[in-house]
mmCIF file of C-alpha atoms in Angstrom:
data_model
loop_
_atom_site.group_PDB
_atom_site.id
_atom_site.type_symbol
_atom_site.label_atom_id
_atom_site.label_comp_id
_atom_site.label_asym_id
_atom_site.label_seq_id
_atom_site.Cartn_x
_atom_site.Cartn_y
_atom_site.Cartn_z
ATOM 1 C CA MET J 1448 60.723 184.468 74.830
ATOM 2 C CA LEU J 1449 59.066 183.677 71.343
ATOM 3 C CA ASP J 1450 56.368 181.091 71.457
ATOM 4 C CA LYS J 1451 57.981 178.396 69.032
ATOM 5 C CA ARG J 1452 56.867 175.040 68.162
ATOM 6 C CA TYR J 1453 58.748 171.677 67.445
ATOM 7 C CA GLN J 1454 57.919 169.115 65.009
ATOM 8 C CA VAL J 1455 58.686 165.556 66.341
ATOM 9 C CA PHE J 1456 58.708 162.441 64.215
ATOM 10 C CA ILE J 1457 57.465 159.498 66.146
ATOM 11 C CA SER J 1458 58.568 156.074 65.187
ATOM 12 C CA THR J 1459 56.964 152.864 66.949
ATOM 13 C CA SER J 1460 56.711 149.346 65.713
ATOM 14 C CA GLY J 1461 53.011 149.469 65.132
ATOM 15 C CA ALA J 1462 49.515 148.964 66.555
ATOM 16 C CA ASP J 1463 50.936 146.989 69.479
ATOM 17 C CA MET J 1464 52.491 150.433 70.873
ATOM 18 C CA GLN J 1465 49.116 152.126 70.148
ATOM 19 C CA PRO J 1466 48.126 153.045 73.669
ATOM 20 C CA GLU J 1467 51.929 154.267 74.434
ATOM 21 C CA ARG J 1468 51.865 156.358 71.208
ATOM 22 C CA VAL J 1469 48.662 158.011 72.508
ATOM 23 C CA ILE J 1470 50.075 159.143 75.675
ATOM 24 C CA LEU J 1471 53.479 160.311 73.883
ATOM 25 C CA ALA J 1472 51.399 162.278 71.487
ATOM 26 C CA GLN J 1473 49.351 164.012 73.978
ATOM 27 C CA THR J 1474 52.126 164.807 76.191
ATOM 28 C CA LEU J 1475 53.820 166.309 73.414
ATOM 29 C CA VAL J 1476 51.174 168.229 72.180
ATOM 30 C CA GLY J 1477 50.581 169.632 75.843
ATOM 31 C CA MET J 1478 54.352 170.792 75.756
ATOM 32 C CA GLY J 1479 53.928 172.463 72.558
ATOM 33 C CA PHE J 1480 55.322 170.086 70.262
ATOM 34 C CA PHE J 1481 53.704 169.041 66.710
ATOM 35 C CA SER J 1482 54.068 165.306 66.272
ATOM 36 C CA TRP J 1483 54.124 163.404 63.421
ATOM 37 C CA GLY J 1484 54.728 159.589 62.238
ATOM 38 C CA LEU J 1485 52.983 156.660 60.445
ATOM 39 C CA GLU J 1486 51.040 154.151 62.265
ATOM 40 C CA GLN J 1487 50.642 151.903 59.122
ATOM 41 C CA ARG J 1488 53.637 151.432 56.912
ATOM 42 C CA THR J 1489 53.959 150.099 53.221
ATOM 43 C CA PRO J 1490 56.715 150.577 50.778
ATOM 44 C CA LEU J 1491 54.935 153.439 49.428
ATOM 45 C CA SER J 1492 54.809 155.302 52.741
ATOM 46 C CA THR J 1493 58.577 155.091 53.288
ATOM 47 C CA ALA J 1494 59.263 158.231 51.048
ATOM 48 C CA PHE J 1495 56.542 160.050 53.120
ATOM 49 C CA ALA J 1496 57.993 158.960 56.401
ATOM 50 C CA ARG J 1497 61.457 160.069 55.235
ATOM 51 C CA ARG J 1498 59.946 163.772 54.018
ATOM 52 C CA GLN J 1499 58.593 163.994 57.601
ATOM 53 C CA ILE J 1500 62.077 163.058 59.138
ATOM 54 C CA ASP J 1501 63.757 165.822 56.793
ATOM 55 C CA ASP J 1502 61.149 168.418 58.017
ATOM 56 C CA CYS J 1503 61.092 167.232 61.552
ATOM 57 C CA ASP J 1504 63.397 168.791 64.474
ATOM 58 C CA TYR J 1505 63.394 165.515 66.585
ATOM 59 C CA VAL J 1506 63.059 161.867 66.132
ATOM 60 C CA VAL J 1507 61.094 159.940 68.932
ATOM 61 C CA ILE J 1508 61.749 156.218 68.923
ATOM 62 C CA LEU J 1509 59.051 154.513 71.170
ATOM 63 C CA LEU J 1510 60.421 150.860 71.584
ATOM 64 C CA GLY J 1511 57.934 147.968 73.604
ATOM 65 C CA SER J 1512 58.690 144.324 72.779
ATOM 66 C CA GLN J 1513 58.217 143.781 68.940
ATOM 67 C CA TYR J 1514 60.632 144.528 65.992
ATOM 68 C CA GLY J 1515 57.469 145.269 64.184
ATOM 69 C CA GLU J 1516 56.613 145.381 60.349
ATOM 70 C CA GLN J 1517 59.252 144.675 58.173
ATOM 71 C CA SER J 1518 59.965 145.957 54.670
ATOM 72 C CA VAL J 1519 60.723 144.191 51.511
ATOM 73 C CA SER J 1520 64.604 143.859 52.568
ATOM 74 C CA GLY J 1521 63.691 142.422 55.732
ATOM 75 C CA VAL J 1522 64.528 145.281 57.944
ATOM 76 C CA GLY J 1523 61.689 146.995 60.031
ATOM 77 C CA TYR J 1524 60.103 150.130 59.046
ATOM 78 C CA MET J 1525 61.115 151.455 62.532
ATOM 79 C CA HIS J 1526 64.680 150.514 62.248
ATOM 80 C CA LEU J 1527 64.917 152.050 58.749
ATOM 81 C CA GLU J 1528 63.472 155.165 60.110
ATOM 82 C CA TYR J 1529 66.008 155.221 62.608
ATOM 83 C CA ILE J 1530 69.095 154.666 60.175
ATOM 84 C CA TYR J 1531 67.724 157.502 57.896
ATOM 85 C CA ALA J 1532 67.198 160.015 60.963
ATOM 86 C CA VAL J 1533 70.880 158.995 61.886
ATOM 87 C CA THR J 1534 72.538 159.713 58.334
ATOM 88 C CA LYS J 1535 70.153 163.399 58.361
ATOM 89 C CA GLN J 1536 71.853 163.803 61.981
ATOM 90 C CA LYS J 1537 68.533 164.460 63.446
ATOM 91 C CA PRO J 1538 68.432 164.598 67.354
ATOM 92 C CA ILE J 1539 67.152 161.015 68.369
ATOM 93 C CA VAL J 1540 65.717 160.430 71.692
ATOM 94 C CA VAL J 1541 64.577 156.621 72.626
ATOM 95 C CA PHE J 1542 62.017 155.795 75.046
ATOM 96 C CA MET J 1543 61.943 151.842 75.770
ATOM 97 C CA HIS J 1544 59.950 149.556 77.893
ATOM 98 C CA GLU J 1545 62.406 148.454 80.917
ATOM 99 C CA ASP J 1546 61.455 144.820 80.692
ATOM 100 C CA PRO J 1547 60.049 143.646 77.468
ATOM 101 C CA ASP J 1548 59.863 140.364 78.497
ATOM 102 C CA SER J 1549 57.268 141.309 81.568
ATOM 103 C CA ARG J 1550 54.808 142.428 78.667
ATOM 104 C CA ASP J 1551 51.556 140.557 77.721
ATOM 105 C CA PRO J 1552 52.658 137.788 75.307
ATOM 106 C CA SER J 1553 50.401 138.870 72.924
ATOM 107 C CA LEU J 1554 52.466 141.878 72.390
ATOM 108 C CA HIS J 1555 55.785 139.828 71.219
ATOM 109 C CA ASP J 1556 56.890 138.895 67.913
ATOM 110 C CA GLU J 1557 55.528 134.922 67.202
ATOM 111 C CA LYS J 1558 58.566 134.182 65.324
ATOM 112 C CA PRO J 1559 62.067 133.455 66.860
ATOM 113 C CA GLU J 1560 63.864 135.412 63.945
ATOM 114 C CA LEU J 1561 61.733 138.574 64.660
ATOM 115 C CA ARG J 1562 62.588 138.278 68.454
ATOM 116 C CA GLU J 1563 66.144 137.956 67.797
ATOM 117 C CA LYS J 1564 66.072 141.063 65.600
ATOM 118 C CA PHE J 1565 64.122 142.805 68.441
ATOM 119 C CA LYS J 1566 66.904 142.036 70.760
ATOM 120 C CA GLU J 1567 69.513 143.079 68.268
ATOM 121 C CA PHE J 1568 67.652 146.346 67.479
ATOM 122 C CA ARG J 1569 67.180 147.374 71.013
ATOM 123 C CA LYS J 1570 70.980 146.849 71.887
ATOM 124 C CA LEU J 1571 71.773 148.878 68.860
ATOM 125 C CA LEU J 1572 69.521 152.049 70.289
ATOM 126 C CA GLN J 1573 71.257 151.534 73.788
ATOM 127 C CA GLN J 1574 74.772 151.892 72.210
ATOM 128 C CA GLY J 1575 74.201 154.251 69.355
ATOM 129 C CA VAL J 1576 71.697 156.772 71.045
ATOM 130 C CA ASP J 1577 72.879 159.224 73.845
ATOM 131 C CA GLN J 1578 69.551 159.931 74.784
ATOM 132 C CA VAL J 1579 67.725 156.483 75.979
ATOM 133 C CA PHE J 1580 65.092 156.521 78.569
ATOM 134 C CA SER J 1581 63.211 153.539 80.131
ATOM 135 C CA TYR J 1582 59.803 153.405 81.404
ATOM 136 C CA ARG J 1583 57.460 150.486 82.935
ATOM 137 C CA THR J 1584 54.252 152.022 83.197
ATOM 138 C CA MET J 1585 52.291 154.784 81.280
ATOM 139 C CA ARG J 1586 52.555 157.178 84.006
ATOM 140 C CA ASP J 1587 56.418 156.350 83.828
ATOM 141 C CA LEU J 1588 56.314 157.200 80.238
ATOM 142 C CA GLU J 1589 54.466 160.539 80.554
ATOM 143 C CA LEU J 1590 56.983 161.926 83.447
ATOM 144 C CA ALA J 1591 59.819 160.612 81.155
ATOM 145 C CA VAL J 1592 58.673 162.436 78.053
ATOM 146 C CA ARG J 1593 57.698 165.734 80.017
ATOM 147 C CA PHE J 1594 61.252 165.893 81.659
ATOM 148 C CA ASN J 1595 63.571 164.653 78.997
ATOM 149 C CA MET J 1596 62.144 166.287 75.995
ATOM 150 C CA SER J 1597 62.562 169.608 77.988
ATOM 151 C CA GLN J 1598 66.070 168.872 78.292
ATOM 152 C CA MET J 1599 66.317 167.855 74.499
ATOM 153 C CA LEU J 1600 65.528 171.549 73.696
ATOM 154 C CA GLU J 1601 68.583 172.506 75.814
ATOM 155 C CA ARG J 1602 70.832 169.950 74.557
ATOM 156 C CA TYR J 1603 70.148 169.901 70.891
ATOM 157 C CA PRO J 1604 68.729 173.605 70.358
ATOM 158 C CA THR J 1605 66.877 173.752 66.760
ATOM 159 C CA THR J 1606 65.306 176.645 64.757
ATOM 160 C CA GLY J 1607 61.771 175.332 65.245
ATOM 161 C CA TRP J 1608 58.866 176.980 64.133
ATOM 162 C CA VAL J 1609 57.236 180.774 64.996
ATOM 163 C CA ARG J 1610 54.167 182.338 63.773
ATOM 164 C CA PRO J 1611 54.438 184.422 60.997
ATOM 165 C CA GLN J 1612 53.351 187.755 62.717
ATOM 166 C CA ASN J 1613 56.090 186.992 65.280
ATOM 167 C CA THR J 1614 58.948 187.327 62.620
ATOM 168 C CA GLN J 1615 59.817 190.926 63.807
ATOM 169 C CA ALA J 1616 59.850 189.821 67.330
ATOM 170 C CA LEU J 1617 62.359 186.777 66.199
ATOM 171 C CA HIS J 1618 64.671 189.538 64.520
ATOM 172 C CA ASP J 1619 64.498 191.665 67.477
ATOM 173 C CA GLU J 1620 65.589 188.710 69.878
ATOM 174 C CA ILE J 1621 68.092 187.930 67.526
ATOM 175 C CA GLU J 1622 69.622 191.325 67.877
ATOM 176 C CA CYS J 1623 69.715 191.419 71.466
ATOM 177 C CA LEU J 1624 71.198 187.967 71.737
ATOM 178 C CA LYS J 1625 73.988 189.353 69.134
ATOM 179 C CA ASN J 1626 74.572 192.288 71.637
ATOM 180 C CA LYS J 1627 74.710 189.760 74.502
ATOM 181 C CA LEU J 1628 77.005 187.644 72.803
ATOM 182 C CA ARG J 1629 79.401 190.644 72.366
ATOM 183 C CA GLN J 1630 79.371 191.557 75.703
ATOM 184 C CA LEU J 1631 80.126 187.923 76.659
ATOM 185 C CA GLU J 1632 82.866 187.551 74.329
ATOM 186 C CA THR J 1633 84.410 190.883 75.601
ATOM 187 C CA GLU J 1634 84.188 189.749 79.235
ATOM 188 C CA ILE J 1635 85.916 186.450 78.465
ATOM 189 C CA GLY J 1636 88.628 188.119 76.521
ATOM 190 C CA LYS J 1637 89.278 190.152 79.600
ATOM 191 C CA ARG J 1638 89.142 187.331 81.870
ATOM 192 C CA GLU J 1639 91.737 185.411 79.517
ATOM 193 C CA GLU J 1640 93.782 188.300 79.861
ATOM 194 C CA ASP J 1641 93.864 188.077 83.638
ATOM 195 C CA PRO J 1642 95.972 185.425 85.109
ATOM 196 C CA PHE J 1643 94.638 185.496 88.164
ATOM 197 C CA LEU J 1644 91.203 184.500 86.916
ATOM 198 C CA ASN J 1645 92.738 181.428 85.396
ATOM 199 C CA LEU J 1646 92.273 177.884 86.845
ATOM 200 C CA PRO J 1647 95.547 176.519 88.467
ATOM 201 C CA LYS J 1648 97.160 173.750 86.776
ATOM 202 C CA VAL J 1649 96.811 170.229 88.311
ATOM 203 C CA SER J 1650 99.340 167.362 88.900
ATOM 204 C CA MET J 1651 98.860 164.024 87.058
ATOM 205 C CA HIS J 1652 98.423 161.817 90.689
ATOM 206 C CA GLU J 1653 95.927 164.555 92.147
ATOM 207 C CA PRO J 1654 92.499 163.202 92.709
ATOM 208 C CA TYR J 1655 89.393 164.809 91.382
ATOM 209 C CA ARG J 1656 86.087 163.764 93.158
ATOM 210 C CA PHE J 1657 82.763 164.069 91.370
ATOM 211 C CA GLU J 1658 79.135 162.560 91.609
ATOM 212 C CA TYR J 1659 77.151 160.458 89.042
ATOM 213 C CA ARG J 1660 73.916 158.440 88.962
ATOM 214 C CA MET J 1661 73.416 155.113 87.790
ATOM 215 C CA HIS J 1662 70.664 151.956 87.276
ATOM 216 C CA ALA J 1663 72.189 149.207 89.656
ATOM 217 C CA TYR J 1664 70.073 145.849 89.219
ATOM 218 C CA GLN J 1665 69.625 143.502 91.755
ATOM 219 C CA ASP J 1666 67.124 140.697 92.252
ATOM 220 C CA GLY J 1667 65.386 141.456 89.176
ATOM 221 C CA ASN J 1668 64.733 145.230 89.922
ATOM 222 C CA PHE J 1669 66.692 148.376 89.573
ATOM 223 C CA LYS J 1670 67.353 151.172 91.602
ATOM 224 C CA GLU J 1671 68.974 154.477 90.987
ATOM 225 C CA LEU J 1672 72.041 155.359 93.031
ATOM 226 C CA LYS J 1673 74.002 158.321 93.517
ATOM 227 C CA ILE J 1674 77.861 157.316 93.640
ATOM 228 C CA GLU J 1675 80.655 159.826 94.811
ATOM 229 C CA LYS J 1676 83.776 158.558 92.716
ATOM 230 C CA SER J 1677 87.382 159.509 92.750
ATOM 231 C CA LEU J 1678 89.935 159.755 89.697
ATOM 232 C CA THR J 1679 93.241 160.838 89.440
ATOM 233 C CA TRP J 1680 94.015 163.476 86.391
ATOM 234 C CA ALA J 1681 96.081 160.803 84.900
ATOM 235 C CA GLN J 1682 92.993 158.356 84.616
ATOM 236 C CA LEU J 1683 90.925 161.040 83.498
ATOM 237 C CA LEU J 1684 93.225 161.975 80.824
ATOM 238 C CA ALA J 1685 93.649 158.117 79.759
ATOM 239 C CA VAL J 1686 89.754 157.836 79.784
ATOM 240 C CA LEU J 1687 89.159 160.828 77.869
ATOM 241 C CA GLY J 1688 92.164 161.475 75.898
ATOM 242 C CA SER J 1689 92.016 158.975 73.012
ATOM 243 C CA THR J 1690 88.539 159.854 72.281
ATOM 244 C CA PHE J 1691 89.632 163.323 71.244
ATOM 245 C CA ILE J 1692 92.919 162.577 68.912
ATOM 246 C CA HIS J 1693 90.940 163.821 65.999
ATOM 247 C CA PRO J 1694 88.601 166.908 65.959
ATOM 248 C CA THR J 1695 85.498 165.348 67.876
ATOM 249 C CA PRO J 1696 82.299 166.919 69.085
ATOM 250 C CA GLU J 1697 81.995 168.403 72.564
ATOM 251 C CA GLU J 1698 79.263 165.942 73.467
ATOM 252 C CA TYR J 1699 81.748 163.385 73.335
ATOM 253 C CA PHE J 1700 82.823 164.091 76.860
ATOM 254 C CA SER J 1701 79.740 163.035 78.576
ATOM 255 C CA LYS J 1702 79.450 160.124 76.139
ATOM 256 C CA ARG J 1703 82.811 158.784 77.045
ATOM 257 C CA MET J 1704 82.667 159.516 80.542
ATOM 258 C CA ASN J 1705 79.067 157.588 80.978
ATOM 259 C CA GLU J 1706 80.413 154.724 78.879
ATOM 260 C CA TYR J 1707 83.513 154.475 81.339
ATOM 261 C CA LEU J 1708 81.133 154.612 84.346
ATOM 262 C CA ASN J 1709 78.858 151.980 83.088
ATOM 263 C CA GLU J 1710 81.894 149.978 82.398
ATOM 264 C CA THR J 1711 83.474 150.269 85.859
ATOM 265 C CA GLY J 1712 80.281 151.270 87.731
ATOM 266 C CA LEU J 1713 79.624 147.366 89.274
ATOM 267 C CA ASP J 1714 82.247 147.976 91.985
ATOM 268 C CA ASP J 1715 80.718 151.193 93.122
ATOM 269 C CA ALA J 1716 77.245 150.137 92.973
ATOM 270 C CA ARG J 1717 78.168 146.738 95.086
ATOM 271 C CA ARG J 1718 79.262 149.077 97.940
ATOM 272 C CA ILE J 1719 75.657 149.985 98.452
ATOM 273 C CA MET J 1720 73.932 147.087 96.942
ATOM 274 C CA PRO J 1721 76.167 144.034 97.209
ATOM 275 C CA ARG J 1722 74.403 141.644 95.022
ATOM 276 C CA ALA J 1723 74.243 143.733 92.221
ATOM 277 C CA HIS J 1724 74.618 142.018 89.018
ATOM 278 C CA ALA J 1725 74.662 144.881 86.393
ATOM 279 C CA VAL J 1726 74.729 148.754 86.129
ATOM 280 C CA ALA J 1727 73.519 150.908 83.229
ATOM 281 C CA ARG J 1728 72.411 154.652 82.644
ATOM 282 C CA SER J 1729 75.506 156.135 84.305
ATOM 283 C CA GLN J 1730 75.338 160.111 84.037
ATOM 284 C CA ILE J 1731 77.984 162.105 85.459
ATOM 285 C CA ASN J 1732 76.869 165.508 87.209
ATOM 286 C CA ILE J 1733 76.934 168.035 84.534
ATOM 287 C CA ARG J 1734 78.777 170.675 86.645
ATOM 288 C CA ALA J 1735 81.634 168.131 87.173
ATOM 289 C CA LEU J 1736 81.810 167.008 83.468
ATOM 290 C CA HIS J 1737 82.403 171.021 82.904
ATOM 291 C CA ASN J 1738 84.926 171.121 85.506
ATOM 292 C CA ILE J 1739 86.839 168.400 83.731
ATOM 293 C CA LYS J 1740 86.790 169.640 80.505
ATOM 294 C CA MET J 1741 88.104 173.344 81.575
ATOM 295 C CA GLN J 1742 90.827 171.503 83.686
ATOM 296 C CA MET J 1743 92.281 169.534 80.902
ATOM 297 C CA ARG J 1744 92.175 172.742 78.709
ATOM 298 C CA GLN J 1745 93.732 174.652 81.505
ATOM 299 C CA ASN J 1746 96.553 171.638 81.852
ATOM 300 C CA ASP J 1747 96.922 172.213 77.800
ATOM 301 C CA TRP J 1748 95.577 168.434 77.305
ATOM 302 C CA ILE J 1749 92.560 169.831 74.851
ATOM 303 C CA VAL J 1750 92.136 172.487 72.613
ATOM 304 C CA GLN J 1751 89.137 173.968 70.459
ATOM 305 C CA ALA J 1752 89.656 172.585 66.737
ATOM 306 C CA GLY J 1753 86.353 174.719 65.014
ATOM 307 C CA ARG J 1754 83.106 173.531 64.452
ATOM 308 C CA ASP J 1755 81.424 171.105 62.147
ATOM 309 C CA ASP J 1756 78.727 171.387 59.592
ATOM 310 C CA ARG J 1757 76.086 171.139 62.384
ATOM 311 C CA GLN J 1758 77.939 174.138 64.197
ATOM 312 C CA ARG J 1759 78.814 171.466 67.020
ATOM 313 C CA MET J 1760 82.339 173.022 68.663
ATOM 314 C CA LEU J 1761 84.845 170.196 68.247
ATOM 315 C CA TRP J 1762 87.922 169.654 70.449
ATOM 316 C CA GLN J 1763 91.268 167.645 70.078
ATOM 317 C CA THR J 1764 93.889 166.692 72.422
ATOM 318 C CA THR J 1765 97.417 168.876 72.046
ATOM 319 C CA LEU J 1766 100.456 167.141 71.118
ATOM 320 C CA LYS J 1767 101.346 167.486 74.975
ATOM 321 C CA ALA J 1768 98.647 165.082 75.836
ATOM 322 C CA GLN J 1769 99.464 163.090 72.895
ATOM 323 C CA LYS J 1770 102.721 162.302 74.166
ATOM 324 C CA LEU J 1771 101.527 161.599 77.659
ATOM 325 C CA LEU J 1772 99.337 159.185 76.146
ATOM 326 C CA GLU J 1773 101.732 157.246 73.945
ATOM 327 C CA SER J 1774 104.427 157.064 76.659
ATOM 328 C CA ASN J 1775 104.068 155.001 79.749
ATOM 329 C CA LEU J 1776 103.719 157.931 82.179
ATOM 330 C CA LEU J 1777 100.217 157.778 82.697
ATOM 331 C CA ASP J 1778 100.526 153.874 83.691
ATOM 332 C CA GLN J 1779 103.483 155.027 86.317
ATOM 333 C CA VAL J 1780 101.097 157.538 88.039
ATOM 334 C CA GLN J 1781 98.156 155.359 88.032
ATOM 335 C CA ALA J 1782 100.215 152.617 89.636
ATOM 336 C CA LYS J 1783 101.212 154.562 92.366
ATOM 337 C CA THR J 1784 98.012 155.879 93.081
ATOM 338 C CA PRO J 1785 95.848 154.208 95.920
ATOM 339 C CA TYR J 1786 92.437 153.472 94.740
#
């Protein structure tokens, strides 16, 4: 394996996050990342920040309890950096303090309007970014960075940077990977030709059991729960089908399932924590998600629809699935299914 390095742009609210920024930067350096970012912003520094974002592999937003310095437009510099990273389709990961209100009063914005902007920006990140992780202590932050930045390399692989003297090794590895890819494509082709290796189709009322994790909140604290859940294939098609009416990136399988589990998970949590009042951070088991996707493909409900400009695999519901979604058949099947 080549010795690669990755460039990470760090965006924070400013001086209030200096201790966390030091921990973040030190941890990233220890993992082989180059960290960039501007600690002090001015109107003149915006163009420089954008050049850094253009050249980086990943963008990390570190959010505490302040909205931060604002540009002349009234939008915070951290907020502007987030917007620019989104427009450039950069992989974004957010580490935010779990309970901003518990932080020292000196670390909060003094003006009410800034506090409101902070709350709105925090909510925007929670809803708009797939990879959002919370921390309470510096040790929590370090562990979260170590684990989740490694996961980012797998979920959102990028070219990175390799020392010039290693370019021949890079070419050799590319050729090796191409050969392996050709072998795998040949094997997959043979398997698809063999009907005995295909998954059997499932009926609409047949249940599928899977596991997922969530954060459940009770009495001012949260606990991570491991939940076993059962949904019929009719329910799963109803949850996922409308997301893929048009060609949509593969990552939206997990995004939509996790949204659904956040929306419906409170009842699941209350079986374990009766006084739970909210849930968040639901994450379906990766293997279960893969099985759902493959089964929907086998049932002729979804089909591959090429790749987008970021080379992400696109999926789309078939005409068969769209007719099921438009009819009342799914409602009839779910009505007959005991919960």
